[in-house]
XYZ file of C-alpha atoms in Angstrom:
457
model
C 1.984 3.664 5.037
C 4.591 1.036 5.824
C 7.984 2.640 6.283
C 11.229 0.705 6.534
C 14.926 1.135 5.911
C 16.640 -1.703 4.071
C 19.856 -0.770 5.875
C 18.322 -1.816 9.198
C 18.612 -5.484 10.237
C 14.867 -6.049 9.985
C 13.056 -9.148 11.191
C 15.293 -12.083 12.070
C 14.949 -14.818 9.409
C 14.922 -17.380 12.230
C 11.757 -15.807 13.611
C 10.060 -16.401 10.281
C 11.329 -19.986 10.234
C 9.556 -20.701 13.508
C 6.404 -18.970 12.287
C 6.343 -20.754 8.912
C 6.386 -24.125 10.645
C 2.922 -23.264 11.972
C 1.430 -22.108 8.653
C -1.053 -24.544 7.124
C -0.346 -23.627 3.521
C -1.955 -25.098 0.431
C 0.657 -26.725 -1.854
C 1.247 -24.836 -5.090
C 0.907 -27.377 -7.874
C 2.104 -26.809 -11.429
C 0.183 -29.791 -12.750
C -2.012 -28.739 -15.642
C -0.557 -25.210 -15.865
C -0.178 -24.100 -19.480
C 2.207 -21.194 -18.906
C 3.655 -18.971 -16.194
C 3.830 -15.170 -16.397
C 5.883 -13.377 -13.736
C 5.564 -9.632 -13.076
C 8.786 -8.105 -11.703
C 8.723 -4.388 -10.796
C 12.534 -4.372 -10.634
C 15.364 -6.651 -11.720
C 15.866 -9.315 -9.001
C 12.221 -9.320 -7.829
C 11.547 -12.265 -10.137
C 14.434 -14.184 -8.558
C 13.799 -13.249 -4.942
C 10.057 -13.804 -5.118
C 9.623 -16.542 -7.712
C 13.035 -17.840 -8.776
C 12.264 -21.330 -7.523
C 8.907 -21.371 -9.275
C 10.549 -20.316 -12.556
C 13.095 -23.119 -12.198
C 10.392 -25.647 -11.282
C 8.275 -24.647 -14.280
C 11.277 -25.014 -16.571
C 11.950 -28.506 -15.224
C 8.499 -29.715 -16.309
C 8.486 -27.896 -19.652
C 6.054 -25.068 -18.787
C 6.894 -21.890 -20.752
C 7.807 -18.896 -18.581
C 7.638 -15.223 -19.494
C 8.813 -12.412 -17.211
C 7.435 -8.884 -17.542
C 10.144 -6.585 -16.153
C 8.520 -3.221 -15.497
C 11.514 -1.020 -14.595
C 15.261 -1.417 -14.948
C 15.868 -0.588 -11.295
C 18.010 2.488 -11.740
C 16.843 3.901 -8.398
C 18.368 1.215 -6.183
C 21.268 3.394 -5.010
C 20.035 7.009 -5.029
C 22.951 8.218 -2.876
C 25.731 6.394 -4.693
C 28.795 8.586 -5.275
C 30.251 6.135 -7.800
C 27.455 4.794 -10.006
C 24.856 6.879 -11.830
C 21.240 5.830 -12.386
C 22.006 5.578 -16.105
C 24.820 3.121 -15.408
C 22.633 1.127 -13.034
C 19.942 0.799 -15.702
C 22.359 -1.016 -17.961
C 24.002 -3.025 -15.174
C 20.757 -4.280 -13.717
C 19.167 -5.209 -17.027
C 22.244 -7.256 -17.878
C 22.067 -8.916 -14.451
C 18.385 -9.682 -15.029
C 19.068 -11.480 -18.297
C 21.923 -13.501 -16.812
C 19.858 -14.468 -13.774
C 16.922 -15.539 -15.913
C 19.189 -17.756 -18.030
C 20.312 -19.510 -14.855
C 16.731 -20.129 -13.735
C 15.328 -21.078 -17.139
C 17.424 -20.766 -20.304
C 14.284 -20.933 -22.440
C 12.334 -18.242 -20.578
C 11.342 -15.108 -22.482
C 11.078 -11.563 -21.158
C 9.604 -8.150 -21.897
C 11.298 -5.013 -20.546
C 8.804 -2.132 -20.278
C 11.310 0.563 -19.309
C 9.037 2.418 -16.895
C 11.120 4.706 -14.637
C 12.074 3.140 -11.323
C 9.578 4.424 -8.775
C 7.191 5.516 -11.525
C 4.777 2.598 -11.949
C 2.076 4.574 -10.172
C 2.356 7.296 -12.812
C 2.382 4.818 -15.720
C 0.155 1.885 -14.717
C -1.299 1.589 -18.217
C 2.088 0.543 -19.592
C 2.033 -2.564 -17.398
C -1.735 -3.034 -17.768
C -1.529 -3.128 -21.557
C 1.575 -5.313 -21.721
C 0.215 -7.848 -19.232
C -3.194 -8.033 -20.905
C -1.560 -8.628 -24.294
C 0.715 -11.322 -22.850
C -2.175 -13.160 -21.181
C -4.290 -12.948 -24.304
C -1.735 -15.062 -26.169
C -0.462 -17.251 -23.333
C -1.112 -20.966 -23.081
C -3.957 -21.633 -20.645
C -4.498 -22.077 -17.831
C -2.015 -19.340 -16.975
C -0.383 -18.913 -13.596
C 0.377 -15.229 -13.039
C 2.884 -14.353 -10.316
C 3.131 -10.748 -9.106
C 4.200 -8.825 -5.999
C 1.954 -8.800 -2.964
C 0.225 -5.423 -2.997
C 0.871 -4.926 0.737
C 4.632 -5.428 0.420
C 5.480 -1.903 1.540
C 7.057 -0.624 -1.688
C 4.990 1.639 -3.912
C 6.081 -0.007 -7.175
C 5.239 -3.416 -5.725
C 1.790 -2.253 -4.638
C 0.843 -0.774 -7.996
C 2.208 -3.777 -9.903
C 0.194 -6.085 -7.662
C -2.981 -4.057 -8.115
C -2.603 -3.936 -11.887
C -2.011 -7.696 -11.977
C -5.190 -8.273 -9.948
C -7.183 -6.120 -12.351
C -5.833 -7.762 -15.496
C -6.148 -11.313 -14.167
C -9.763 -10.644 -13.156
C -10.559 -9.970 -16.800
C -8.484 -12.796 -18.269
C -9.973 -16.249 -18.925
C -8.358 -19.216 -17.172
C -5.809 -17.097 -15.304
C -4.849 -17.580 -11.645
C -2.880 -15.076 -9.583
C -0.505 -15.697 -6.687
C 1.487 -12.925 -5.005
C 4.993 -12.993 -3.584
C 6.362 -10.925 -0.679
C 9.751 -9.219 -0.935
C 10.135 -6.485 1.673
C 7.410 -7.826 3.980
C 9.922 -10.419 5.188
C 12.050 -7.469 6.349
C 9.475 -5.207 8.063
C 6.584 -7.497 8.989
C 6.407 -9.227 12.396
C 5.676 -12.972 12.743
C 3.936 -12.426 16.092
C 1.446 -9.975 14.505
C 1.773 -10.370 10.735
C 0.120 -7.967 8.314
C 0.525 -10.398 5.413
C -2.446 -12.680 4.608
C -0.960 -15.975 5.769
C -4.412 -17.527 5.862
C -4.171 -17.455 2.049
C -0.637 -18.877 1.864
C 0.417 -21.337 -0.821
C 3.795 -23.056 -0.718
C 6.092 -24.504 -3.357
C 8.767 -26.937 -2.062
C 11.995 -26.653 -4.055
C 14.386 -29.423 -4.894
C 18.036 -28.894 -3.859
C 18.920 -28.304 -7.536
C 16.141 -25.696 -7.968
C 17.196 -23.905 -4.805
C 20.799 -23.921 -6.036
C 19.714 -22.306 -9.321
C 17.842 -19.660 -7.382
C 20.934 -19.009 -5.272
C 23.134 -18.718 -8.363
C 20.595 -16.459 -10.080
C 20.579 -14.146 -7.074
C 24.373 -14.126 -7.108
C 24.193 -12.771 -10.664
C 22.823 -9.553 -9.146
C 26.167 -8.301 -7.925
C 24.969 -4.695 -7.869
C 22.365 -5.666 -5.265
C 24.012 -8.430 -3.247
C 27.449 -6.818 -2.924
C 28.494 -3.202 -2.250
C 29.152 -1.074 -5.319
C 32.161 0.303 -3.443
C 33.258 1.010 0.115
C 31.720 4.494 -0.019
C 28.590 5.461 1.911
C 25.567 5.072 -0.351
C 27.009 2.042 -2.136
C 25.937 -0.570 0.420
C 24.438 -3.878 -0.671
C 20.649 -3.830 -0.931
C 20.196 -7.584 -0.492
C 22.843 -8.643 1.994
C 23.148 -12.165 3.407
C 20.538 -11.517 6.105
C 18.016 -10.254 3.553
C 18.815 -13.085 1.172
C 18.161 -15.672 3.883
C 14.456 -14.813 3.757
C 14.333 -15.841 0.115
C 16.723 -18.770 -0.016
C 14.513 -21.174 1.889
C 13.739 -24.677 0.610
C 10.123 -23.564 0.203
C 8.880 -20.566 -1.758
C 5.883 -18.776 -0.292
C 3.029 -17.005 -2.067
C -0.424 -15.670 -1.276
C -3.465 -16.766 -3.250
C -5.197 -13.701 -4.681
C -8.907 -13.727 -5.386
C -9.620 -10.618 -7.474
C -12.919 -8.822 -7.186
C -15.420 -9.695 -9.904
C -14.859 -6.444 -11.760
C -11.117 -6.330 -11.104
C -11.277 -3.072 -9.170
C -9.196 -2.269 -6.119
C -10.495 -3.089 -2.648
C -10.349 -0.933 0.470
C -7.485 -1.384 2.904
C -8.380 -4.245 5.220
C -9.116 -4.201 8.927
C -6.369 -6.805 9.393
C -3.716 -4.515 7.918
C -4.706 -1.689 10.280
C -4.721 -4.100 13.227
C -1.207 -5.180 12.298
C -0.095 -1.562 11.954
C -1.293 -0.673 15.460
C 0.238 -3.859 16.856
C 3.603 -2.570 15.614
C 2.989 1.105 16.412
C 0.360 1.588 19.139
C 0.190 5.354 18.541
C -0.207 4.767 14.816
C 1.456 7.919 13.519
C 3.268 10.735 15.311
C 0.134 12.860 15.715
C 1.294 14.796 18.781
C 5.057 15.018 18.282
C 5.156 16.037 14.617
C 4.943 19.760 13.851
C 3.470 18.841 10.475
C 0.631 16.964 12.196
C 0.068 19.656 14.820
C -0.022 22.439 12.229
C -2.315 20.471 9.895
C -4.669 19.815 12.799
C -4.742 23.539 13.617
C -5.509 24.372 9.980
C -8.321 21.800 9.986
C -9.946 23.210 13.113
C -9.469 26.798 11.900
C -11.301 25.942 8.659
C -14.569 25.131 10.488
C -17.068 27.796 9.357
C -19.078 27.811 12.607
C -17.873 28.439 16.114
C -20.010 25.668 17.589
C -21.610 22.438 16.355
C -24.352 20.265 17.787
C -23.142 16.794 16.734
C -19.829 15.883 15.095
C -18.768 12.616 13.457
C -15.094 11.873 12.835
C -14.419 9.080 10.351
C -11.147 7.232 10.948
C -10.349 8.903 14.260
C -7.276 6.727 15.020
C -5.967 7.492 18.528
C -8.250 10.479 19.043
C -5.869 13.425 18.818
C -8.062 15.402 16.411
C -11.162 14.100 18.213
C -10.039 15.801 21.401
C -9.799 19.113 19.543
C -13.276 18.626 18.087
C -14.795 18.189 21.561
C -13.913 21.832 22.173
C -16.069 22.878 19.216
C -19.041 20.483 19.388
C -21.613 19.500 22.010
C -21.346 15.816 21.089
C -18.578 14.009 19.201
C -18.529 10.445 17.874
C -15.269 8.966 16.580
C -15.087 5.805 14.487
C -12.180 3.653 13.396
C -11.884 0.323 11.597
C -9.449 -1.017 14.214
C -10.228 -1.541 17.897
C -6.711 -0.932 19.254
C -6.448 2.842 18.623
C -9.889 3.409 20.121
C -8.579 2.343 23.535
C -6.113 5.236 23.417
C -8.698 7.568 21.904
C -11.068 7.040 24.849
C -8.311 8.087 27.259
C -7.256 11.049 25.138
C -10.768 12.412 24.489
C -12.987 11.322 27.413
C -15.755 13.731 26.379
C -16.277 11.914 23.078
C -17.894 8.570 22.236
C -16.159 5.972 20.079
C -17.304 2.961 18.062
C -15.409 0.488 15.909
C -16.780 0.647 12.376
C -15.628 -0.036 8.823
C -16.623 2.395 6.085
C -19.125 2.521 4.530
C -20.976 -0.627 5.625
C -20.854 -0.123 9.399
C -22.310 3.376 9.470
C -23.294 4.771 12.883
C -26.855 5.865 13.622
C -27.512 9.585 13.957
C -27.452 12.890 12.164
C -24.588 15.350 12.130
C -23.926 18.987 11.439
C -20.176 18.311 11.224
C -18.455 15.332 9.596
C -14.658 15.155 9.504
C -12.867 12.782 7.137
C -9.140 13.252 7.691
C -6.527 10.932 6.133
C -8.982 8.091 5.532
C -10.549 8.585 2.096
C -7.570 7.276 0.145
C -7.720 3.948 1.996
C -11.147 3.304 0.452
C -11.796 1.654 -2.891
C -13.508 3.890 -5.473
C -16.821 2.134 -4.815
C -16.477 2.446 -1.016
C -15.462 6.100 -1.282
C -18.545 6.860 -3.375
C -20.761 4.975 -0.915
C -19.188 6.846 2.005
C -19.927 10.185 0.343
C -23.516 9.052 -0.150
C -23.739 8.134 3.542
C -22.441 11.540 4.581
C -24.923 13.324 2.331
C -27.798 11.244 3.704
C -26.997 11.944 7.367
C -25.697 15.540 7.231
C -28.037 18.297 8.390
C -28.717 21.103 5.930
C -26.666 23.519 8.025
C -23.795 21.051 8.380
C -20.439 20.656 6.624
C -18.056 17.876 5.634
C -14.381 18.651 6.269
C -11.973 16.565 4.188
C -8.201 16.707 4.714
C -5.752 14.366 2.961
C -2.009 13.820 2.385
C -0.945 14.481 -1.219
C 2.214 12.371 -1.334
C 2.456 8.617 -2.103
C 1.305 6.165 0.553
C 2.223 2.540 -0.057
C -0.869 1.308 1.793
C -3.315 3.693 0.108
C -5.714 2.729 -2.663
C -5.660 6.202 -4.212
C -4.337 9.597 -3.063
C -5.467 12.860 -1.526
C -5.976 14.667 -4.813
C -8.135 11.812 -6.121
C -10.301 11.879 -2.986
C -10.703 15.647 -3.139
C -11.581 15.528 -6.825
C -14.194 12.826 -6.249
C -15.788 14.779 -3.411
C -15.867 17.873 -5.587
C -17.531 15.932 -8.400
C -20.216 14.292 -6.236
C -21.004 17.035 -3.727
C -24.093 19.079 -4.666
C -22.498 22.456 -3.821
C -19.019 23.914 -4.343
C -16.584 23.853 -1.434
C -16.745 26.908 0.811
C -13.092 26.398 1.803
C -10.334 24.835 -0.297
C -6.789 24.947 1.025
C -4.062 23.292 -1.037
C -0.441 22.889 -0.020
C 2.316 20.735 -1.410
C 1.691 18.257 1.407
C -2.088 18.179 1.910
C -5.418 19.352 0.519
C -8.280 20.480 2.764
C -11.820 21.226 1.581
C -15.010 22.136 3.430
C -18.173 21.003 1.630
C -21.431 22.678 2.719
C -24.947 21.429 3.335
C -27.887 22.991 1.539
C -28.464 25.794 4.088
C -24.850 26.812 4.805
C -23.998 30.454 4.154
C -20.697 32.265 4.419
C -19.295 33.208 7.803
C -19.835 36.901 7.084
C -23.425 36.282 5.990
C -24.110 34.235 9.123
C -22.782 37.148 11.198
C -24.996 39.645 9.355
C -22.004 41.481 7.946
C -23.077 41.300 4.299
C -26.149 42.882 2.655
């Protein structure tokens, strides 16, 4: 999961300027476009991400419609002066004023999903966007957040847009970054710049974008001098978006519109920023969860263990104490270098699930914190692979985080439920906490620990 604090300085805009000079982007042309539909998870996203495009479309007479999903009442959760209810009204009013600056003839739909709640109500956006595209002039250019932007609402909005566009005739989707400018690194970018498209803005269009952003006083200026009322989009943040060129990523949806697994490139970028990945050794949460995982193993000793998504090998090292042979796999090469040092008794291979499946059979397979990065189709195929290569006396141990992850395709509960539905036998262990769910799924010949010890009749 990408984590960032908007109060931190973030990436220097000048660093992006140097990087963007090297990007061979495809020009974004509005010629022949029948209409533009912009998806904005929060008020100001439409201006920051696509304000210049809205102004450019207006200048050539292309109708623009903005689907505003939430009213942005969660922008200042610690404000001592302004309640979420007040912010709802303030930000919607700012949205309408900003849109009039960009395109006085633009129309808008406000869906009123709770700020931060698009994941829980994706059908509200899915239905509204599908209905809008069904009646829009074609071909339709749809503009939505980049799903890897690092904000949960942005990710879900981007995924829903991909799904709807995939099923809509004569619709094209481009995605805009918002927070990626802040947390991403030009020297090892996670964003898909190989798919970049660029829209040069005239001085007048850029000025309208600047004035539209200025209409968002609740975001660009402090609500008060009190702590918790700081500006969200200060001058440094705004500089990313007030360039003479607006940047987007071309999105090619899958044929059926379903989500895709998290890419190897995004993991590579994550480890480039954080070589240890996550705080596996320093965090008490991680150390305790690892102990619970190892304690849940029904047998004292295993012949051959496979760990899927081993990262830097912290859990792998613990598994070598319980198995004669251990193989760890990860989609990214960088963490495996650390894993080999941390767990010298294990073997490691770089492999993407489920297509790059290692040869062998196993009596222990561990899938910890990896299932929710897989698309539904890839998760199902991975389960099939485990079933096909697991010995009858073997087990699959699945352990997953239950809270939101901005980079995840699904969540821990979804993964656990899918495993439960597809596995031929009920779990022999199921441990559920507020933070994670752990299940142990048995092979055909697995009996209880007491039965294996001869303690039951």
